[in-house]
Amino acid sequence: MTPNREDYLKLILELGGDVEKVSNKKIVAGLAISGASVSEMISKLVKEGLVDHSPYQGVQLTELGLQKASALVRKHRLWEVFLVDHLSFSWNEVHDDAEVLEHVTSEMLEEKLDSYLKYPKLCPHGGMIPKHGEAIHEKKRATLIDYPINTEIEIARVLDEKELLDYLVSLNVKIHDRYTITNIAAYEGPITLKNQDREVAISYKAATTIFVDQL
Ligand SMILES: [Zn+2]
């Protein structure tokens, strides 16, 4: 599937583009497409006033872009909560359906869904669900690679990205899990986490997209 402009806006938002510049390289990695198609789409988004772009630094959402992305992400995440809490989906299975549903959700359906779910504040991946008309600003957090050995952490949010979520499911790592960092292998090797129940090694790449709170 070719990512459309909404996919770009949402990804830029997820990568922190509400408050800072996001590099083209990160966008290419997040959408798994060529650098050329990313550049092309970014020029379009600049023309439409949805992002600002500065060479070598990357893109940041404008006020308008942030509004658009927030409205979409709100619908997307409400559906994720519905699918997980009421239809027994696992957190790595909800993305595709939420993606389709967000585009066919009227404002009335959105409000009724929100009320039915009792106004959830977070999606199953720990992402913020903004109120109607409000912009998303995710809490600024460091990732798993930013802390030294012996730090106690709680997993607070992960990127809503299928490959990462499948990986975390295979390791049985979940949101709100608490661990101590017990080893950080050299040369961007795996990071080992431990708690009273278990020990698990997480690849460096995955660790860069796992946002944690220090306990
Ligand atoms: Zn989510």
Short mmCIF file of N, CA and C in Angstrom, two decimals, residues 33-162:
data_model
loop_
_atom_site.label_atom_id
_atom_site.label_comp_id
_atom_site.label_asym_id
_atom_site.label_seq_id
_atom_site.Cartn_x
_atom_site.Cartn_y
_atom_site.Cartn_z
N ILE A 33 9.73 3.10 2.48
CA ILE A 33 9.67 3.42 1.05
C ILE A 33 10.92 4.21 0.68
N SER A 34 11.05 4.54 -0.61
CA SER A 34 12.28 5.17 -1.08
C SER A 34 12.38 6.62 -0.64
N GLY A 35 13.62 7.09 -0.52
CA GLY A 35 13.87 8.48 -0.17
C GLY A 35 13.26 9.44 -1.17
N ALA A 36 13.25 9.03 -2.45
CA ALA A 36 12.72 9.91 -3.48
C ALA A 36 11.22 10.15 -3.30
N SER A 37 10.48 9.09 -2.97
CA SER A 37 9.03 9.30 -2.79
C SER A 37 8.75 10.13 -1.54
N VAL A 38 9.61 9.98 -0.53
CA VAL A 38 9.42 10.80 0.67
C VAL A 38 9.63 12.28 0.33
N SER A 39 10.71 12.58 -0.40
CA SER A 39 10.98 13.98 -0.76
C SER A 39 9.82 14.58 -1.56
N GLU A 40 9.30 13.76 -2.48
CA GLU A 40 8.20 14.23 -3.32
C GLU A 40 6.99 14.59 -2.47
N MET A 41 6.62 13.70 -1.54
CA MET A 41 5.46 13.94 -0.70
C MET A 41 5.68 15.13 0.22
N ILE A 42 6.90 15.26 0.72
CA ILE A 42 7.18 16.39 1.62
C ILE A 42 7.01 17.73 0.89
N SER A 43 7.44 17.79 -0.37
CA SER A 43 7.23 19.02 -1.14
C SER A 43 5.74 19.34 -1.23
N LYS A 44 4.93 18.31 -1.45
CA LYS A 44 3.48 18.52 -1.52
C LYS A 44 2.95 19.07 -0.20
N LEU A 45 3.39 18.45 0.89
CA LEU A 45 2.89 18.86 2.22
C LEU A 45 3.32 20.30 2.54
N VAL A 46 4.52 20.68 2.09
CA VAL A 46 4.98 22.06 2.30
C VAL A 46 4.07 23.02 1.53
N LYS A 47 3.77 22.68 0.27
CA LYS A 47 2.90 23.53 -0.56
C LYS A 47 1.53 23.71 0.07
N GLU A 48 1.05 22.67 0.71
CA GLU A 48 -0.29 22.74 1.31
C GLU A 48 -0.26 23.35 2.71
N GLY A 49 0.91 23.77 3.14
CA GLY A 49 1.00 24.43 4.44
C GLY A 49 0.87 23.49 5.62
N LEU A 50 1.12 22.21 5.41
CA LEU A 50 0.96 21.24 6.49
C LEU A 50 2.26 20.97 7.26
N VAL A 51 3.40 21.16 6.59
CA VAL A 51 4.69 21.01 7.30
C VAL A 51 5.65 22.11 6.86
N ASP A 52 6.61 22.39 7.74
CA ASP A 52 7.74 23.24 7.37
C ASP A 52 8.92 22.33 7.15
N HIS A 53 9.74 22.70 6.19
CA HIS A 53 10.87 21.85 5.87
C HIS A 53 12.14 22.68 5.83
N SER A 54 13.18 22.27 6.53
CA SER A 54 14.47 22.91 6.31
C SER A 54 15.49 21.85 5.95
N PRO A 55 16.25 22.13 4.89
CA PRO A 55 17.22 21.16 4.42
C PRO A 55 18.16 20.74 5.54
N TYR A 56 18.54 19.51 5.57
CA TYR A 56 19.46 18.91 6.56
C TYR A 56 18.84 18.73 7.95
N GLN A 57 17.73 19.39 8.24
CA GLN A 57 17.14 19.24 9.58
C GLN A 57 15.88 18.40 9.55
N GLY A 58 15.14 18.53 8.46
CA GLY A 58 13.93 17.72 8.34
C GLY A 58 12.66 18.53 8.41
N VAL A 59 11.57 17.89 8.81
CA VAL A 59 10.26 18.54 8.75
C VAL A 59 9.62 18.61 10.12
N GLN A 60 8.78 19.62 10.25
CA GLN A 60 7.99 19.80 11.47
C GLN A 60 6.58 20.18 11.06
N LEU A 61 5.60 19.71 11.80
CA LEU A 61 4.21 20.03 11.47
C LEU A 61 3.93 21.51 11.72
N THR A 62 3.16 22.13 10.82
CA THR A 62 2.64 23.48 11.09
C THR A 62 1.43 23.32 12.01
N GLU A 63 0.87 24.43 12.44
CA GLU A 63 -0.33 24.39 13.28
C GLU A 63 -1.44 23.61 12.56
N LEU A 64 -1.61 23.90 11.27
CA LEU A 64 -2.63 23.22 10.47
C LEU A 64 -2.34 21.72 10.35
N GLY A 65 -1.08 21.39 10.10
CA GLY A 65 -0.69 19.99 9.98
C GLY A 65 -0.92 19.24 11.28
N LEU A 66 -0.61 19.91 12.38
CA LEU A 66 -0.76 19.29 13.69
C LEU A 66 -2.24 19.02 13.98
N GLN A 67 -3.09 20.01 13.61
CA GLN A 67 -4.54 19.85 13.80
C GLN A 67 -5.06 18.64 13.03
N LYS A 68 -4.66 18.57 11.76
CA LYS A 68 -5.12 17.46 10.91
C LYS A 68 -4.65 16.12 11.44
N ALA A 69 -3.38 16.04 11.78
CA ALA A 69 -2.81 14.79 12.27
C ALA A 69 -3.47 14.39 13.59
N SER A 70 -3.71 15.35 14.46
CA SER A 70 -4.30 15.06 15.77
C SER A 70 -5.72 14.50 15.62
N ALA A 71 -6.49 15.09 14.71
CA ALA A 71 -7.86 14.63 14.52
C ALA A 71 -7.86 13.18 14.03
N LEU A 72 -6.95 12.86 13.12
CA LEU A 72 -6.87 11.49 12.61
C LEU A 72 -6.39 10.52 13.68
N VAL A 73 -5.37 10.92 14.41
CA VAL A 73 -4.81 10.04 15.42
C VAL A 73 -5.84 9.80 16.52
N ARG A 74 -6.64 10.81 16.84
CA ARG A 74 -7.70 10.63 17.84
C ARG A 74 -8.64 9.49 17.42
N LYS A 75 -9.11 9.55 16.18
CA LYS A 75 -10.03 8.50 15.71
C LYS A 75 -9.32 7.14 15.69
N HIS A 76 -8.11 7.14 15.16
CA HIS A 76 -7.33 5.91 15.06
C HIS A 76 -7.19 5.25 16.43
N ARG A 77 -6.85 6.02 17.42
CA ARG A 77 -6.57 5.46 18.74
C ARG A 77 -7.83 5.06 19.48
N LEU A 78 -8.93 5.79 19.24
CA LEU A 78 -10.19 5.37 19.85
C LEU A 78 -10.58 3.99 19.32
N TRP A 79 -10.42 3.81 18.01
CA TRP A 79 -10.74 2.48 17.44
C TRP A 79 -9.82 1.40 17.99
N GLU A 80 -8.56 1.73 18.19
CA GLU A 80 -7.63 0.75 18.76
C GLU A 80 -8.10 0.29 20.14
N VAL A 81 -8.54 1.25 20.95
CA VAL A 81 -9.02 0.90 22.29
C VAL A 81 -10.24 -0.01 22.16
N PHE A 82 -11.14 0.35 21.24
CA PHE A 82 -12.34 -0.47 21.04
C PHE A 82 -11.97 -1.89 20.63
N LEU A 83 -11.07 -2.02 19.68
CA LEU A 83 -10.69 -3.35 19.18
C LEU A 83 -10.02 -4.20 20.26
N VAL A 84 -9.18 -3.59 21.05
CA VAL A 84 -8.47 -4.35 22.09
C VAL A 84 -9.39 -4.66 23.27
N ASP A 85 -10.12 -3.64 23.74
CA ASP A 85 -10.92 -3.83 24.96
C ASP A 85 -12.22 -4.59 24.72
N HIS A 86 -12.78 -4.44 23.53
CA HIS A 86 -14.10 -5.03 23.31
C HIS A 86 -14.15 -6.15 22.30
N LEU A 87 -13.13 -6.26 21.43
CA LEU A 87 -13.15 -7.34 20.44
C LEU A 87 -11.93 -8.26 20.60
N SER A 88 -11.23 -8.14 21.71
CA SER A 88 -10.12 -9.04 22.03
C SER A 88 -8.99 -9.09 21.01
N PHE A 89 -8.76 -7.99 20.33
CA PHE A 89 -7.58 -7.92 19.48
C PHE A 89 -6.35 -7.79 20.39
N SER A 90 -5.20 -8.25 19.88
CA SER A 90 -3.96 -8.00 20.59
C SER A 90 -3.40 -6.66 20.09
N TRP A 91 -2.50 -6.04 20.84
CA TRP A 91 -2.04 -4.69 20.45
C TRP A 91 -1.24 -4.66 19.17
N ASN A 92 -0.78 -5.82 18.67
CA ASN A 92 -0.06 -5.83 17.40
C ASN A 92 -1.00 -6.13 16.22
N GLU A 93 -2.29 -6.31 16.51
CA GLU A 93 -3.22 -6.67 15.43
C GLU A 93 -4.15 -5.54 15.03
N VAL A 94 -4.11 -4.42 15.76
CA VAL A 94 -5.16 -3.42 15.56
C VAL A 94 -4.88 -2.39 14.48
N HIS A 95 -3.62 -2.28 14.06
CA HIS A 95 -3.26 -1.14 13.22
C HIS A 95 -4.07 -1.05 11.92
N ASP A 96 -4.09 -2.14 11.16
CA ASP A 96 -4.72 -2.09 9.84
C ASP A 96 -6.19 -1.74 9.90
N ASP A 97 -6.91 -2.34 10.84
CA ASP A 97 -8.34 -2.05 10.94
C ASP A 97 -8.59 -0.62 11.43
N ALA A 98 -7.80 -0.18 12.40
CA ALA A 98 -7.96 1.19 12.89
C ALA A 98 -7.66 2.19 11.78
N GLU A 99 -6.71 1.82 10.93
CA GLU A 99 -6.32 2.66 9.80
C GLU A 99 -7.50 2.87 8.85
N VAL A 100 -8.23 1.80 8.57
CA VAL A 100 -9.39 1.90 7.67
C VAL A 100 -10.53 2.66 8.37
N LEU A 101 -10.78 2.30 9.62
CA LEU A 101 -11.92 2.88 10.33
C LEU A 101 -11.78 4.39 10.54
N GLU A 102 -10.55 4.86 10.79
CA GLU A 102 -10.37 6.29 11.09
C GLU A 102 -10.85 7.16 9.94
N HIS A 103 -10.80 6.64 8.72
CA HIS A 103 -11.16 7.45 7.55
C HIS A 103 -12.66 7.47 7.27
N VAL A 104 -13.40 6.62 7.95
CA VAL A 104 -14.86 6.59 7.69
C VAL A 104 -15.63 6.94 8.97
N THR A 105 -14.96 7.64 9.89
CA THR A 105 -15.59 7.95 11.16
C THR A 105 -16.07 9.39 11.19
N SER A 106 -17.38 9.57 11.24
CA SER A 106 -17.95 10.92 11.30
C SER A 106 -17.71 11.49 12.69
N GLU A 107 -17.94 12.80 12.85
CA GLU A 107 -17.75 13.41 14.17
C GLU A 107 -18.72 12.84 15.19
N MET A 108 -19.93 12.52 14.72
CA MET A 108 -20.91 11.97 15.64
C MET A 108 -20.48 10.59 16.12
N LEU A 109 -20.03 9.76 15.18
CA LEU A 109 -19.57 8.42 15.56
C LEU A 109 -18.37 8.53 16.51
N GLU A 110 -17.49 9.45 16.21
CA GLU A 110 -16.30 9.66 17.06
C GLU A 110 -16.71 10.00 18.50
N GLU A 111 -17.66 10.90 18.64
CA GLU A 111 -18.09 11.30 19.98
C GLU A 111 -18.79 10.15 20.71
N LYS A 112 -19.61 9.40 19.97
CA LYS A 112 -20.33 8.29 20.60
C LYS A 112 -19.37 7.18 21.01
N LEU A 113 -18.39 6.94 20.16
CA LEU A 113 -17.39 5.92 20.46
C LEU A 113 -16.59 6.33 21.70
N ASP A 114 -16.20 7.59 21.76
CA ASP A 114 -15.44 8.11 22.89
C ASP A 114 -16.23 7.92 24.19
N SER A 115 -17.50 8.25 24.15
CA SER A 115 -18.33 8.13 25.34
C SER A 115 -18.55 6.66 25.71
N TYR A 116 -18.76 5.81 24.71
CA TYR A 116 -18.93 4.37 24.95
C TYR A 116 -17.69 3.79 25.64
N LEU A 117 -16.53 4.27 25.24
CA LEU A 117 -15.27 3.76 25.81
C LEU A 117 -14.91 4.46 27.13
N LYS A 118 -15.78 5.38 27.55
CA LYS A 118 -15.58 6.15 28.80
C LYS A 118 -14.36 7.05 28.72
N TYR A 119 -14.18 7.70 27.58
CA TYR A 119 -13.18 8.74 27.41
C TYR A 119 -11.76 8.29 27.78
N PRO A 120 -11.26 7.28 27.08
CA PRO A 120 -9.90 6.80 27.38
C PRO A 120 -8.86 7.88 27.09
N LYS A 121 -7.78 7.88 27.86
CA LYS A 121 -6.73 8.89 27.68
C LYS A 121 -5.56 8.35 26.87
N LEU A 122 -5.43 7.02 26.83
CA LEU A 122 -4.29 6.41 26.13
C LEU A 122 -4.74 5.29 25.21
N CYS A 123 -4.02 5.10 24.12
CA CYS A 123 -4.28 3.96 23.24
C CYS A 123 -3.51 2.75 23.77
N PRO A 124 -3.73 1.56 23.20
CA PRO A 124 -3.05 0.36 23.71
C PRO A 124 -1.53 0.43 23.61
N HIS A 125 -1.00 1.38 22.82
CA HIS A 125 0.45 1.51 22.69
C HIS A 125 1.00 2.61 23.57
N GLY A 126 0.13 3.16 24.42
CA GLY A 126 0.57 4.20 25.35
C GLY A 126 0.54 5.60 24.76
N GLY A 127 -0.01 5.75 23.55
CA GLY A 127 -0.10 7.07 22.92
C GLY A 127 -1.28 7.86 23.46
N MET A 128 -1.12 9.19 23.50
CA MET A 128 -2.15 10.06 24.04
C MET A 128 -3.34 10.15 23.08
N ILE A 129 -4.56 10.14 23.64
CA ILE A 129 -5.76 10.39 22.84
C ILE A 129 -6.24 11.81 23.18
N PRO A 130 -6.10 12.74 22.24
CA PRO A 130 -6.48 14.12 22.55
C PRO A 130 -8.00 14.27 22.57
N LYS A 131 -8.50 15.29 23.25
CA LYS A 131 -9.93 15.58 23.19
C LYS A 131 -10.25 16.14 21.82
N HIS A 132 -11.53 16.12 21.45
CA HIS A 132 -11.94 16.61 20.14
C HIS A 132 -11.46 18.05 19.93
N GLY A 133 -10.79 18.29 18.80
CA GLY A 133 -10.33 19.63 18.48
C GLY A 133 -9.02 20.03 19.14
N GLU A 134 -8.51 19.17 20.02
CA GLU A 134 -7.24 19.49 20.67
C GLU A 134 -6.07 18.87 19.93
N ALA A 135 -4.91 19.49 20.05
CA ALA A 135 -3.71 18.96 19.41
C ALA A 135 -3.02 17.98 20.36
N ILE A 136 -2.39 16.99 19.74
CA ILE A 136 -1.63 16.02 20.52
C ILE A 136 -0.27 16.60 20.86
N HIS A 137 0.11 16.48 22.12
CA HIS A 137 1.52 16.68 22.47
C HIS A 137 1.89 15.52 23.38
N GLU A 138 2.56 14.54 22.82
CA GLU A 138 2.96 13.40 23.64
C GLU A 138 3.91 13.88 24.72
N LYS A 139 3.80 13.27 25.90
CA LYS A 139 4.75 13.59 26.95
C LYS A 139 6.16 13.28 26.45
N LYS A 140 7.06 14.23 26.68
CA LYS A 140 8.44 14.05 26.22
C LYS A 140 9.12 12.98 27.08
N ARG A 141 9.56 11.92 26.42
CA ARG A 141 10.20 10.83 27.16
C ARG A 141 11.46 10.40 26.45
N ALA A 142 12.40 9.89 27.22
CA ALA A 142 13.58 9.30 26.62
C ALA A 142 13.25 7.86 26.24
N THR A 143 14.10 7.25 25.41
CA THR A 143 13.87 5.86 25.03
C THR A 143 14.80 4.95 25.83
N LEU A 144 14.60 3.69 25.62
CA LEU A 144 15.34 2.67 26.37
C LEU A 144 16.86 2.78 26.19
N ILE A 145 17.30 3.37 25.09
CA ILE A 145 18.76 3.45 24.87
C ILE A 145 19.39 4.62 25.64
N ASP A 146 18.55 5.46 26.25
CA ASP A 146 19.07 6.69 26.86
C ASP A 146 19.46 6.53 28.33
N TYR A 147 19.24 5.36 28.91
CA TYR A 147 19.51 5.20 30.34
C TYR A 147 20.67 4.23 30.59
N PRO A 148 21.39 4.43 31.68
CA PRO A 148 22.52 3.54 32.00
C PRO A 148 22.06 2.26 32.71
N ILE A 149 22.98 1.36 32.88
CA ILE A 149 22.74 0.11 33.61
C ILE A 149 22.24 0.42 35.02
N ASN A 150 21.38 -0.46 35.52
CA ASN A 150 20.80 -0.36 36.86
C ASN A 150 19.65 0.63 36.99
N THR A 151 19.27 1.28 35.88
CA THR A 151 18.11 2.16 35.94
C THR A 151 16.85 1.31 36.00
N GLU A 152 15.91 1.69 36.89
CA GLU A 152 14.60 1.03 36.90
C GLU A 152 13.66 1.82 36.03
N ILE A 153 12.99 1.11 35.12
CA ILE A 153 12.14 1.81 34.15
C ILE A 153 10.76 1.15 34.06
N GLU A 154 9.80 1.93 33.56
CA GLU A 154 8.50 1.38 33.19
C GLU A 154 8.29 1.69 31.71
N ILE A 155 7.86 0.70 30.95
CA ILE A 155 7.61 0.92 29.53
C ILE A 155 6.32 1.73 29.40
N ALA A 156 6.42 2.92 28.80
CA ALA A 156 5.28 3.84 28.81
C ALA A 156 4.61 3.97 27.45
N ARG A 157 5.38 3.89 26.38
CA ARG A 157 4.80 4.05 25.06
C ARG A 157 5.72 3.41 24.05
N VAL A 158 5.16 2.80 23.02
CA VAL A 158 5.98 2.29 21.93
C VAL A 158 5.42 2.83 20.62
N LEU A 159 6.25 2.89 19.61
CA LEU A 159 5.80 3.33 18.30
C LEU A 159 4.76 2.34 17.78
N ASP A 160 3.68 2.87 17.21
CA ASP A 160 2.63 2.01 16.67
C ASP A 160 3.09 1.50 15.31
N GLU A 161 3.93 0.50 15.33
CA GLU A 161 4.57 0.02 14.11
C GLU A 161 4.56 -1.49 14.16
N LYS A 162 3.99 -2.10 13.12
CA LYS A 162 3.67 -3.53 13.13
C LYS A 162 4.87 -4.43 13.46
#
